[in-house]
Amino acid sequence: MASTGRVSQDPALLRRLLRAKDRMDAASHEEWPVKRLADVSGVSEAHFARSFKDAFGVPPHRYLLTRRIERAKAMLRDTDMPIIDIALDTGWNSLGTFGRVFKDVTGDSPTELRAREQAGVHSLEQVPHCFVSAAYRPDLKTAVSEKRRQETADTDDPDKEE
Amino acid sequence: MSKGIGVIGLYVHDQDEALDFYVNKLGFNVHADHRNGNYRWLTIKHPNQTSFELGLFLPQEPVLDAATAQTMREMVAKGAMPPLVLIVEDCRAAYDKLRAKGVEFTQEPIARFGGVDANFRDPSGNAWKMIEG
C-alpha cells in the first residue's frame, strides 16, 4: 500500500475493528496479543494487524502504547502515586521498561515529566475527560516512533514491543 | 429571529437497524419516516424534547456522490463522527437498563468532576456519552 493512498475498506469490517480499538481504550493496561484483538474483531490474526493499520493509521500495538503512555502521563500529573505503581497499573511489567519506553516516546523521564506538570497550572476540570485524554495522547507518528517501529516488527504481539 | 435547532442528522449504516436501536433500546419515538425510491427521510424524537428531531440518514447517492458516500460509511464505522451526549437522571440505573437490552458500552459509569458518565455506541459506530444531569 502506498503511504499516501487511502485504502477503501468494508464498513462492516471497520465497525468490527473499532470494537477492538474500543476494548483497548477501555482496558489499555491489559495484555492485547493479536490473537485476542483478532477474536474481538472476528478476523484472522494475519488479517487483523494489516487491516487495523489501514483503518486507523497505526498498527494496533502502537495504538495501545499511546493509550498506556497517555494514562501514565495523567497519573504522573494528577496523582502522587509511586512511579513503580503507575508503571504496573498502566500495563508494564517492570519499572525499567516503563522508564525507557516513556522517555523514548515523550522525551522526558517519568520523574521529569511529573516535576514539570505538577509545577504548571491546570484548569482541566471544565473539559470533558475524553478530550483531555486525547489531547495528552502522544503522537506516535514522530521520528522517535518511526525509529522504534523499525526496530520491532509490527505484526507481532503488541505487548512484546516494549 | 430564529427559534433554535430543529433537526440534526446522524449518518447510520442501516436505517432499520438504527431505528430499532434508537426506538426499542434508547426509547426515542419515530417522528417522520418517508420514502422516495431508495431515499428514506427518517427522524426520531426524544419523548421529553419534542422540538428537536434527530435524523437517521444513510450516506448515499444522490445526496452524496458515490465516492464521498463510501468515505462517509467508512468514517462512521470507524467512530469518527462527532460525539453525541445524552443526559440522564441516573447514569448507573440507565447503564444497567440499557446494557440489559444489549447496548454496547465502551465505558462503564465513572464518577469524576462531580458527575457520573458512561460511553456507548450505536450499532453504526456513533459514540454517545451518557451524562448524569
PDB file of C-alpha atoms in Angstrom:
ATOM      1  CA  MET A   1       0.000   0.000   0.000  1.00  0.00           C
ATOM      2  CA  ALA A   2       1.284   3.453  -0.852  1.00  0.00           C
ATOM      3  CA  SER A   3       1.716   5.520   2.265  1.00  0.00           C
ATOM      4  CA  THR A   4      -0.307   8.374   0.814  1.00  0.00           C
ATOM      5  CA  GLY A   5      -3.076   6.271  -0.723  1.00  0.00           C
ATOM      6  CA  ARG A   6      -6.390   5.819   1.041  1.00  0.00           C
ATOM      7  CA  VAL A   7      -7.415   2.198   1.254  1.00  0.00           C
ATOM      8  CA  SER A   8     -11.121   1.602   0.859  1.00  0.00           C
ATOM      9  CA  GLN A   9     -12.359  -0.884   3.445  1.00  0.00           C
ATOM     10  CA  ASP A  10     -15.641  -2.624   4.081  1.00  0.00           C
ATOM     11  CA  PRO A  11     -17.629  -0.578   6.641  1.00  0.00           C
ATOM     12  CA  ALA A  12     -18.797  -3.763   8.353  1.00  0.00           C
ATOM     13  CA  LEU A  13     -15.176  -4.812   8.878  1.00  0.00           C
ATOM     14  CA  LEU A  14     -14.266  -1.327  10.095  1.00  0.00           C
ATOM     15  CA  ARG A  15     -17.062  -1.441  12.634  1.00  0.00           C
ATOM     16  CA  ARG A  16     -15.620  -4.685  13.992  1.00  0.00           C
ATOM     17  CA  LEU A  17     -12.091  -3.261  14.042  1.00  0.00           C
ATOM     18  CA  LEU A  18     -13.451  -0.281  16.001  1.00  0.00           C
ATOM     19  CA  ARG A  19     -14.666  -2.760  18.601  1.00  0.00           C
ATOM     20  CA  ALA A  20     -11.085  -3.950  19.134  1.00  0.00           C
ATOM     21  CA  LYS A  21      -9.939  -0.338  19.427  1.00  0.00           C
ATOM     22  CA  ASP A  22     -12.702   0.356  21.944  1.00  0.00           C
ATOM     23  CA  ARG A  23     -11.647  -2.636  24.010  1.00  0.00           C
ATOM     24  CA  MET A  24      -8.036  -1.422  24.104  1.00  0.00           C
ATOM     25  CA  ASP A  25      -9.295   2.035  25.088  1.00  0.00           C
ATOM     26  CA  ALA A  26     -11.309   0.594  27.942  1.00  0.00           C
ATOM     27  CA  ALA A  27      -8.515  -1.631  29.281  1.00  0.00           C
ATOM     28  CA  SER A  28      -5.162  -0.459  27.930  1.00  0.00           C
ATOM     29  CA  HIS A  29      -3.390  -1.930  30.953  1.00  0.00           C
ATOM     30  CA  GLU A  30      -4.369  -5.435  29.910  1.00  0.00           C
ATOM     31  CA  GLU A  31      -2.385  -7.574  27.528  1.00  0.00           C
ATOM     32  CA  TRP A  32      -3.657  -7.451  23.974  1.00  0.00           C
ATOM     33  CA  PRO A  33      -1.935 -10.071  21.879  1.00  0.00           C
ATOM     34  CA  VAL A  34      -3.035 -10.004  18.259  1.00  0.00           C
ATOM     35  CA  LYS A  35      -4.991 -13.206  18.766  1.00  0.00           C
ATOM     36  CA  ARG A  36      -7.207 -11.532  21.370  1.00  0.00           C
ATOM     37  CA  LEU A  37      -7.753  -8.449  19.219  1.00  0.00           C
ATOM     38  CA  ALA A  38      -8.463 -10.529  16.143  1.00  0.00           C
ATOM     39  CA  ASP A  39     -11.028 -12.519  18.095  1.00  0.00           C
ATOM     40  CA  VAL A  40     -12.797  -9.312  19.171  1.00  0.00           C
ATOM     41  CA  SER A  41     -12.982  -8.226  15.541  1.00  0.00           C
ATOM     42  CA  GLY A  42     -13.852 -11.645  14.166  1.00  0.00           C
ATOM     43  CA  VAL A  43     -10.975 -11.744  11.682  1.00  0.00           C
ATOM     44  CA  SER A  44      -7.858 -13.841  11.305  1.00  0.00           C
ATOM     45  CA  GLU A  45      -4.684 -12.794  13.084  1.00  0.00           C
ATOM     46  CA  ALA A  46      -2.917 -12.343   9.778  1.00  0.00           C
ATOM     47  CA  HIS A  47      -5.654 -10.063   8.536  1.00  0.00           C
ATOM     48  CA  PHE A  48      -6.062  -8.111  11.751  1.00  0.00           C
ATOM     49  CA  ALA A  49      -2.823  -6.162  12.100  1.00  0.00           C
ATOM     50  CA  ARG A  50      -2.817  -5.073   8.481  1.00  0.00           C
ATOM     51  CA  SER A  51      -6.459  -4.059   8.330  1.00  0.00           C
ATOM     52  CA  PHE A  52      -6.263  -2.226  11.682  1.00  0.00           C
ATOM     53  CA  LYS A  53      -3.319  -0.192  10.433  1.00  0.00           C
ATOM     54  CA  ASP A  54      -5.081   0.549   7.165  1.00  0.00           C
ATOM     55  CA  ALA A  55      -8.138   1.695   9.105  1.00  0.00           C
ATOM     56  CA  PHE A  56      -6.616   3.772  11.866  1.00  0.00           C
ATOM     57  CA  GLY A  57      -3.199   4.697  10.507  1.00  0.00           C
ATOM     58  CA  VAL A  58      -1.184   2.988  13.240  1.00  0.00           C
ATOM     59  CA  PRO A  59      -0.548  -0.664  13.977  1.00  0.00           C
ATOM     60  CA  PRO A  60      -2.545  -1.970  16.943  1.00  0.00           C
ATOM     61  CA  HIS A  61       0.360  -2.311  19.357  1.00  0.00           C
ATOM     62  CA  ARG A  62       1.490   1.232  18.685  1.00  0.00           C
ATOM     63  CA  TYR A  63      -2.027   2.486  19.290  1.00  0.00           C
ATOM     64  CA  LEU A  64      -2.078   0.593  22.584  1.00  0.00           C
ATOM     65  CA  LEU A  65       1.254   2.153  23.512  1.00  0.00           C
ATOM     66  CA  THR A  66      -0.159   5.671  23.016  1.00  0.00           C
ATOM     67  CA  ARG A  67      -3.033   4.863  25.354  1.00  0.00           C
ATOM     68  CA  ARG A  68      -0.718   3.473  28.030  1.00  0.00           C
ATOM     69  CA  ILE A  69       1.649   6.447  27.867  1.00  0.00           C
ATOM     70  CA  GLU A  70      -1.296   8.822  27.965  1.00  0.00           C
ATOM     71  CA  ARG A  71      -2.671   7.168  31.098  1.00  0.00           C
ATOM     72  CA  ALA A  72       0.740   7.162  32.722  1.00  0.00           C
ATOM     73  CA  LYS A  73       1.148  10.884  31.972  1.00  0.00           C
ATOM     74  CA  ALA A  74      -2.236  11.616  33.514  1.00  0.00           C
ATOM     75  CA  MET A  75      -1.361   9.658  36.654  1.00  0.00           C
ATOM     76  CA  LEU A  76       2.003  11.395  36.938  1.00  0.00           C
ATOM     77  CA  ARG A  77       0.278  14.738  36.540  1.00  0.00           C
ATOM     78  CA  ASP A  78      -2.783  14.188  38.717  1.00  0.00           C
ATOM     79  CA  THR A  79      -1.655  11.835  41.470  1.00  0.00           C
ATOM     80  CA  ASP A  80       1.236  11.281  43.846  1.00  0.00           C
ATOM     81  CA  MET A  81       1.326   7.543  43.209  1.00  0.00           C
ATOM     82  CA  PRO A  82       4.800   5.994  43.232  1.00  0.00           C
ATOM     83  CA  ILE A  83       6.133   5.607  39.685  1.00  0.00           C
ATOM     84  CA  ILE A  84       6.505   1.847  40.068  1.00  0.00           C
ATOM     85  CA  ASP A  85       2.783   1.617  40.840  1.00  0.00           C
ATOM     86  CA  ILE A  86       1.942   3.758  37.820  1.00  0.00           C
ATOM     87  CA  ALA A  87       4.108   1.522  35.641  1.00  0.00           C
ATOM     88  CA  LEU A  88       2.371  -1.638  36.832  1.00  0.00           C
ATOM     89  CA  ASP A  89      -1.097  -0.061  36.666  1.00  0.00           C
ATOM     90  CA  THR A  90      -0.677   1.052  33.074  1.00  0.00           C
ATOM     91  CA  GLY A  91       0.423  -2.293  31.716  1.00  0.00           C
ATOM     92  CA  TRP A  92       4.181  -2.600  32.081  1.00  0.00           C
ATOM     93  CA  ASN A  93       5.895  -5.492  33.805  1.00  0.00           C
ATOM     94  CA  SER A  94       8.873  -3.566  35.122  1.00  0.00           C
ATOM     95  CA  LEU A  95       9.877  -0.074  36.129  1.00  0.00           C
ATOM     96  CA  GLY A  96      12.934  -0.215  33.882  1.00  0.00           C
ATOM     97  CA  THR A  97      10.982  -0.981  30.722  1.00  0.00           C
ATOM     98  CA  PHE A  98       8.405   1.645  31.561  1.00  0.00           C
ATOM     99  CA  GLY A  99      11.037   4.319  32.156  1.00  0.00           C
ATOM    100  CA  ARG A 100      12.877   3.537  28.946  1.00  0.00           C
ATOM    101  CA  VAL A 101       9.788   3.452  26.723  1.00  0.00           C
ATOM    102  CA  PHE A 102       8.321   6.521  28.415  1.00  0.00           C
ATOM    103  CA  LYS A 103      11.467   8.528  27.746  1.00  0.00           C
ATOM    104  CA  ASP A 104      11.668   7.245  24.167  1.00  0.00           C
ATOM    105  CA  VAL A 105       8.132   8.396  23.472  1.00  0.00           C
ATOM    106  CA  THR A 106       7.823  11.612  25.481  1.00  0.00           C
ATOM    107  CA  GLY A 107      11.434  12.797  25.676  1.00  0.00           C
ATOM    108  CA  ASP A 108      11.182  13.028  29.467  1.00  0.00           C
ATOM    109  CA  SER A 109      11.687  10.511  32.204  1.00  0.00           C
ATOM    110  CA  PRO A 110       8.564   9.934  34.318  1.00  0.00           C
ATOM    111  CA  THR A 111      10.172  11.878  37.170  1.00  0.00           C
ATOM    112  CA  GLU A 112      10.991  14.844  34.934  1.00  0.00           C
ATOM    113  CA  LEU A 113       7.524  14.922  33.470  1.00  0.00           C
ATOM    114  CA  ARG A 114       5.901  14.765  36.882  1.00  0.00           C
ATOM    115  CA  ALA A 115       8.025  17.629  38.197  1.00  0.00           C
ATOM    116  CA  ARG A 116       7.196  19.852  35.237  1.00  0.00           C
ATOM    117  CA  GLU A 117       3.491  19.026  35.068  1.00  0.00           C
ATOM    118  CA  GLN A 118       2.908  19.427  38.764  1.00  0.00           C
ATOM    119  CA  ALA A 119       4.675  22.801  38.718  1.00  0.00           C
ATOM    120  CA  GLY A 120       2.333  24.045  35.992  1.00  0.00           C
ATOM    121  CA  VAL A 121      -1.151  25.451  36.376  1.00  0.00           C
ATOM    122  CA  HIS A 122      -4.051  23.422  35.001  1.00  0.00           C
ATOM    123  CA  SER A 123      -7.714  24.167  34.640  1.00  0.00           C
ATOM    124  CA  LEU A 124      -8.897  20.979  33.009  1.00  0.00           C
ATOM    125  CA  GLU A 125     -11.996  20.485  35.139  1.00  0.00           C
ATOM    126  CA  GLN A 126     -14.214  22.167  32.552  1.00  0.00           C
ATOM    127  CA  VAL A 127     -13.062  19.945  29.707  1.00  0.00           C
ATOM    128  CA  PRO A 128     -14.676  16.544  29.230  1.00  0.00           C
ATOM    129  CA  HIS A 129     -12.353  13.747  30.257  1.00  0.00           C
ATOM    130  CA  CYS A 130     -12.182  12.154  26.826  1.00  0.00           C
ATOM    131  CA  PHE A 131     -10.935  15.399  25.287  1.00  0.00           C
ATOM    132  CA  VAL A 132      -8.302  15.856  27.962  1.00  0.00           C
ATOM    133  CA  SER A 133      -7.039  12.343  27.495  1.00  0.00           C
ATOM    134  CA  ALA A 134      -6.953  12.651  23.711  1.00  0.00           C
ATOM    135  CA  ALA A 135      -5.098  15.943  23.933  1.00  0.00           C
ATOM    136  CA  TYR A 136      -2.461  14.383  26.159  1.00  0.00           C
ATOM    137  CA  ARG A 137      -2.026  11.304  23.994  1.00  0.00           C
ATOM    138  CA  PRO A 138       1.434  11.134  22.450  1.00  0.00           C
ATOM    139  CA  ASP A 139       1.655  11.500  18.713  1.00  0.00           C
ATOM    140  CA  LEU A 140       3.489   8.383  17.677  1.00  0.00           C
ATOM    141  CA  LYS A 141       3.890   9.462  14.093  1.00  0.00           C
ATOM    142  CA  THR A 142       7.043  11.253  15.169  1.00  0.00           C
ATOM    143  CA  ALA A 143      10.613  10.313  14.362  1.00  0.00           C
ATOM    144  CA  VAL A 144      11.005   8.602  17.726  1.00  0.00           C
ATOM    145  CA  SER A 145       8.194   6.233  16.961  1.00  0.00           C
ATOM    146  CA  GLU A 146       9.477   5.551  13.474  1.00  0.00           C
ATOM    147  CA  LYS A 147      12.802   4.584  14.918  1.00  0.00           C
ATOM    148  CA  ARG A 148      11.087   2.299  17.382  1.00  0.00           C
ATOM    149  CA  ARG A 149       8.825   0.909  14.717  1.00  0.00           C
ATOM    150  CA  GLN A 150      11.758  -0.064  12.567  1.00  0.00           C
ATOM    151  CA  GLU A 151      13.365  -1.777  15.490  1.00  0.00           C
ATOM    152  CA  THR A 152      10.401  -4.067  16.025  1.00  0.00           C
ATOM    153  CA  ALA A 153       8.100  -5.923  13.711  1.00  0.00           C
ATOM    154  CA  ASP A 154       4.603  -4.527  13.526  1.00  0.00           C
ATOM    155  CA  THR A 155       2.684  -7.695  13.149  1.00  0.00           C
ATOM    156  CA  ASP A 156       3.836  -9.340  16.348  1.00  0.00           C
ATOM    157  CA  ASP A 157       2.328  -9.433  19.795  1.00  0.00           C
ATOM    158  CA  PRO A 158       1.631  -5.809  20.774  1.00  0.00           C
ATOM    159  CA  ASP A 159       2.792  -6.453  24.296  1.00  0.00           C
ATOM    160  CA  LYS A 160       6.183  -7.542  23.099  1.00  0.00           C
ATOM    161  CA  GLU A 161       7.179  -4.186  21.655  1.00  0.00           C
ATOM    162  CA  GLU A 162       8.016  -2.713  24.977  1.00  0.00           C
TER     163      GLU A 162
ATOM    164  CA  MET B   1     -35.109  35.814  14.927  1.00  0.00           C
ATOM    165  CA  SER B   2     -34.566  32.110  14.679  1.00  0.00           C
ATOM    166  CA  LYS B   3     -36.059  29.733  17.209  1.00  0.00           C
ATOM    167  CA  GLY B   4     -33.291  27.212  17.542  1.00  0.00           C
ATOM    168  CA  ILE B   5     -32.147  23.943  16.055  1.00  0.00           C
ATOM    169  CA  GLY B   6     -34.885  21.717  14.617  1.00  0.00           C
ATOM    170  CA  VAL B   7     -33.066  18.757  13.081  1.00  0.00           C
ATOM    171  CA  ILE B   8     -29.601  17.306  13.253  1.00  0.00           C
ATOM    172  CA  GLY B   9     -28.835  14.167  11.284  1.00  0.00           C
ATOM    173  CA  LEU B  10     -26.660  11.211  12.118  1.00  0.00           C
ATOM    174  CA  TYR B  11     -25.195   9.025   9.452  1.00  0.00           C
ATOM    175  CA  VAL B  12     -26.025   5.388  10.103  1.00  0.00           C
ATOM    176  CA  HIS B  13     -25.051   2.126   8.485  1.00  0.00           C
ATOM    177  CA  ASP B  14     -28.571   0.716   8.203  1.00  0.00           C
ATOM    178  CA  GLN B  15     -31.768   2.658   8.884  1.00  0.00           C
ATOM    179  CA  ASP B  16     -33.828  -0.313  10.069  1.00  0.00           C
ATOM    180  CA  GLU B  17     -31.091  -1.325  12.485  1.00  0.00           C
ATOM    181  CA  ALA B  18     -30.749   2.279  13.697  1.00  0.00           C
ATOM    182  CA  LEU B  19     -34.497   2.642  14.138  1.00  0.00           C
ATOM    183  CA  ASP B  20     -34.673  -0.499  16.220  1.00  0.00           C
ATOM    184  CA  PHE B  21     -31.794   0.726  18.369  1.00  0.00           C
ATOM    185  CA  TYR B  22     -32.999   4.271  18.967  1.00  0.00           C
ATOM    186  CA  VAL B  23     -36.662   3.371  19.440  1.00  0.00           C
ATOM    187  CA  ASN B  24     -36.606  -0.020  21.129  1.00  0.00           C
ATOM    188  CA  LYS B  25     -33.410   0.339  23.155  1.00  0.00           C
ATOM    189  CA  LEU B  26     -32.968   4.064  23.831  1.00  0.00           C
ATOM    190  CA  GLY B  27     -36.677   4.897  23.957  1.00  0.00           C
ATOM    191  CA  PHE B  28     -36.990   7.531  21.212  1.00  0.00           C
ATOM    192  CA  ASN B  29     -40.189   7.858  19.149  1.00  0.00           C
ATOM    193  CA  VAL B  30     -40.428   7.821  15.375  1.00  0.00           C
ATOM    194  CA  HIS B  31     -41.315  11.278  14.093  1.00  0.00           C
ATOM    195  CA  ALA B  32     -41.022  11.070  10.318  1.00  0.00           C
ATOM    196  CA  ASP B  33     -40.499   8.101   8.053  1.00  0.00           C
ATOM    197  CA  HIS B  34     -40.900   8.999   4.382  1.00  0.00           C
ATOM    198  CA  ARG B  35     -39.583   7.089   1.408  1.00  0.00           C
ATOM    199  CA  ASN B  36     -38.859   8.239  -2.084  1.00  0.00           C
ATOM    200  CA  GLY B  37     -37.319   5.472  -4.134  1.00  0.00           C
ATOM    201  CA  ASN B  38     -34.150   4.386  -2.346  1.00  0.00           C
ATOM    202  CA  TYR B  39     -34.166   7.503  -0.249  1.00  0.00           C
ATOM    203  CA  ARG B  40     -35.722   7.435   3.205  1.00  0.00           C
ATOM    204  CA  TRP B  41     -36.163  10.507   5.395  1.00  0.00           C
ATOM    205  CA  LEU B  42     -36.219   9.073   8.892  1.00  0.00           C
ATOM    206  CA  THR B  43     -36.252  11.155  12.045  1.00  0.00           C
ATOM    207  CA  ILE B  44     -36.852  10.386  15.708  1.00  0.00           C
ATOM    208  CA  LYS B  45     -37.681  12.498  18.728  1.00  0.00           C
ATOM    209  CA  HIS B  46     -36.866  12.152  22.358  1.00  0.00           C
ATOM    210  CA  PRO B  47     -40.128  11.865  24.326  1.00  0.00           C
ATOM    211  CA  ASN B  48     -39.051  14.727  26.612  1.00  0.00           C
ATOM    212  CA  GLN B  49     -37.697  17.004  23.887  1.00  0.00           C
ATOM    213  CA  THR B  50     -40.351  17.352  21.249  1.00  0.00           C
ATOM    214  CA  SER B  51     -38.966  20.432  19.494  1.00  0.00           C
ATOM    215  CA  PHE B  52     -35.913  18.545  18.286  1.00  0.00           C
ATOM    216  CA  GLU B  53     -35.638  15.861  15.610  1.00  0.00           C
ATOM    217  CA  LEU B  54     -32.694  13.535  15.253  1.00  0.00           C
ATOM    218  CA  GLY B  55     -32.311  12.270  11.691  1.00  0.00           C
ATOM    219  CA  LEU B  56     -31.064   8.769  10.963  1.00  0.00           C
ATOM    220  CA  PHE B  57     -29.701   9.102   7.469  1.00  0.00           C
ATOM    221  CA  LEU B  58     -27.720   6.938   5.092  1.00  0.00           C
ATOM    222  CA  PRO B  59     -24.700   8.453   3.412  1.00  0.00           C
ATOM    223  CA  GLN B  60     -25.869   7.736  -0.105  1.00  0.00           C
ATOM    224  CA  GLU B  61     -26.394   8.916  -3.620  1.00  0.00           C
ATOM    225  CA  PRO B  62     -27.785  11.188  -4.902  1.00  0.00           C
ATOM    226  CA  VAL B  63     -27.280  13.374  -1.819  1.00  0.00           C
ATOM    227  CA  LEU B  64     -23.603  12.480  -1.772  1.00  0.00           C
ATOM    228  CA  ASP B  65     -21.550  11.356  -4.732  1.00  0.00           C
ATOM    229  CA  ALA B  66     -20.651   7.660  -4.639  1.00  0.00           C
ATOM    230  CA  ALA B  67     -17.031   8.155  -3.553  1.00  0.00           C
ATOM    231  CA  THR B  68     -17.948  10.522  -0.744  1.00  0.00           C
ATOM    232  CA  ALA B  69     -20.768   8.252   0.402  1.00  0.00           C
ATOM    233  CA  GLN B  70     -18.317   5.354   0.658  1.00  0.00           C
ATOM    234  CA  THR B  71     -15.867   7.513   2.621  1.00  0.00           C
ATOM    235  CA  MET B  72     -18.631   8.569   4.987  1.00  0.00           C
ATOM    236  CA  ARG B  73     -19.728   4.971   5.553  1.00  0.00           C
ATOM    237  CA  GLU B  74     -16.138   4.125   6.471  1.00  0.00           C
ATOM    238  CA  MET B  75     -15.804   7.130   8.777  1.00  0.00           C
ATOM    239  CA  VAL B  76     -18.995   6.271  10.630  1.00  0.00           C
ATOM    240  CA  ALA B  77     -17.857   2.667  11.085  1.00  0.00           C
ATOM    241  CA  LYS B  78     -14.525   3.886  12.469  1.00  0.00           C
ATOM    242  CA  GLY B  79     -16.283   6.003  15.071  1.00  0.00           C
ATOM    243  CA  ALA B  80     -15.063   9.254  13.520  1.00  0.00           C
ATOM    244  CA  MET B  81     -18.341  11.173  13.678  1.00  0.00           C
ATOM    245  CA  PRO B  82     -18.675  13.975  16.253  1.00  0.00           C
ATOM    246  CA  PRO B  83     -19.603  12.978  19.803  1.00  0.00           C
ATOM    247  CA  LEU B  84     -23.211  12.896  20.960  1.00  0.00           C
ATOM    248  CA  VAL B  85     -24.345  13.486  24.517  1.00  0.00           C
ATOM    249  CA  LEU B  86     -27.408  12.033  26.200  1.00  0.00           C
ATOM    250  CA  ILE B  87     -28.481  13.491  29.543  1.00  0.00           C
ATOM    251  CA  VAL B  88     -29.988  11.044  32.020  1.00  0.00           C
ATOM    252  CA  GLU B  89     -31.247  11.374  35.554  1.00  0.00           C
ATOM    253  CA  ASP B  90     -29.346   8.399  36.924  1.00  0.00           C
ATOM    254  CA  CYS B  91     -26.390   7.219  34.895  1.00  0.00           C
ATOM    255  CA  ARG B  92     -25.851   3.934  36.709  1.00  0.00           C
ATOM    256  CA  ALA B  93     -29.510   2.970  36.511  1.00  0.00           C
ATOM    257  CA  ALA B  94     -29.628   3.873  32.815  1.00  0.00           C
ATOM    258  CA  TYR B  95     -26.456   1.872  32.239  1.00  0.00           C
ATOM    259  CA  ASP B  96     -27.936  -1.224  33.871  1.00  0.00           C
ATOM    260  CA  LYS B  97     -31.141  -0.907  31.896  1.00  0.00           C
ATOM    261  CA  LEU B  98     -29.536  -0.259  28.517  1.00  0.00           C
ATOM    262  CA  ARG B  99     -26.847  -2.851  28.982  1.00  0.00           C
ATOM    263  CA  ALA B 100     -29.515  -5.447  29.701  1.00  0.00           C
ATOM    264  CA  LYS B 101     -31.040  -4.536  26.348  1.00  0.00           C
ATOM    265  CA  GLY B 102     -27.748  -5.201  24.602  1.00  0.00           C
ATOM    266  CA  VAL B 103     -26.422  -1.667  24.179  1.00  0.00           C
ATOM    267  CA  GLU B 104     -22.686  -1.771  23.502  1.00  0.00           C
ATOM    268  CA  PHE B 105     -20.996   0.246  26.253  1.00  0.00           C
ATOM    269  CA  THR B 106     -17.414   1.338  25.745  1.00  0.00           C
ATOM    270  CA  GLN B 107     -17.053   2.787  29.247  1.00  0.00           C
ATOM    271  CA  GLU B 108     -18.999   1.810  32.323  1.00  0.00           C
ATOM    272  CA  PRO B 109     -20.241   4.614  34.613  1.00  0.00           C
ATOM    273  CA  ILE B 110     -17.387   6.545  36.222  1.00  0.00           C
ATOM    274  CA  ALA B 111     -17.711   9.370  38.735  1.00  0.00           C
ATOM    275  CA  ARG B 112     -15.487  12.359  38.053  1.00  0.00           C
ATOM    276  CA  PHE B 113     -15.593  16.130  38.185  1.00  0.00           C
ATOM    277  CA  GLY B 114     -18.736  15.957  40.292  1.00  0.00           C
ATOM    278  CA  GLY B 115     -20.771  13.919  37.803  1.00  0.00           C
ATOM    279  CA  VAL B 116     -21.188  10.387  36.536  1.00  0.00           C
ATOM    280  CA  ASP B 117     -20.813   9.424  32.884  1.00  0.00           C
ATOM    281  CA  ALA B 118     -20.655   6.365  30.666  1.00  0.00           C
ATOM    282  CA  ASN B 119     -19.991   5.832  26.958  1.00  0.00           C
ATOM    283  CA  PHE B 120     -21.816   3.670  24.439  1.00  0.00           C
ATOM    284  CA  ARG B 121     -22.025   3.271  20.694  1.00  0.00           C
ATOM    285  CA  ASP B 122     -24.949   2.903  18.389  1.00  0.00           C
ATOM    286  CA  PRO B 123     -24.825  -0.092  16.033  1.00  0.00           C
ATOM    287  CA  SER B 124     -23.262   2.047  13.285  1.00  0.00           C
ATOM    288  CA  GLY B 125     -20.351   3.182  15.478  1.00  0.00           C
ATOM    289  CA  ASN B 126     -21.613   6.621  16.524  1.00  0.00           C
ATOM    290  CA  ALA B 127     -20.316   7.419  20.005  1.00  0.00           C
ATOM    291  CA  TRP B 128     -22.615   8.635  22.744  1.00  0.00           C
ATOM    292  CA  LYS B 129     -21.607   9.937  26.119  1.00  0.00           C
ATOM    293  CA  MET B 130     -24.287   9.454  28.746  1.00  0.00           C
ATOM    294  CA  ILE B 131     -24.062  12.104  31.441  1.00  0.00           C
ATOM    295  CA  GLU B 132     -25.997  12.362  34.665  1.00  0.00           C
ATOM    296  CA  GLY B 133     -27.505  15.806  34.884  1.00  0.00           C
TER     297      GLY B 133
END
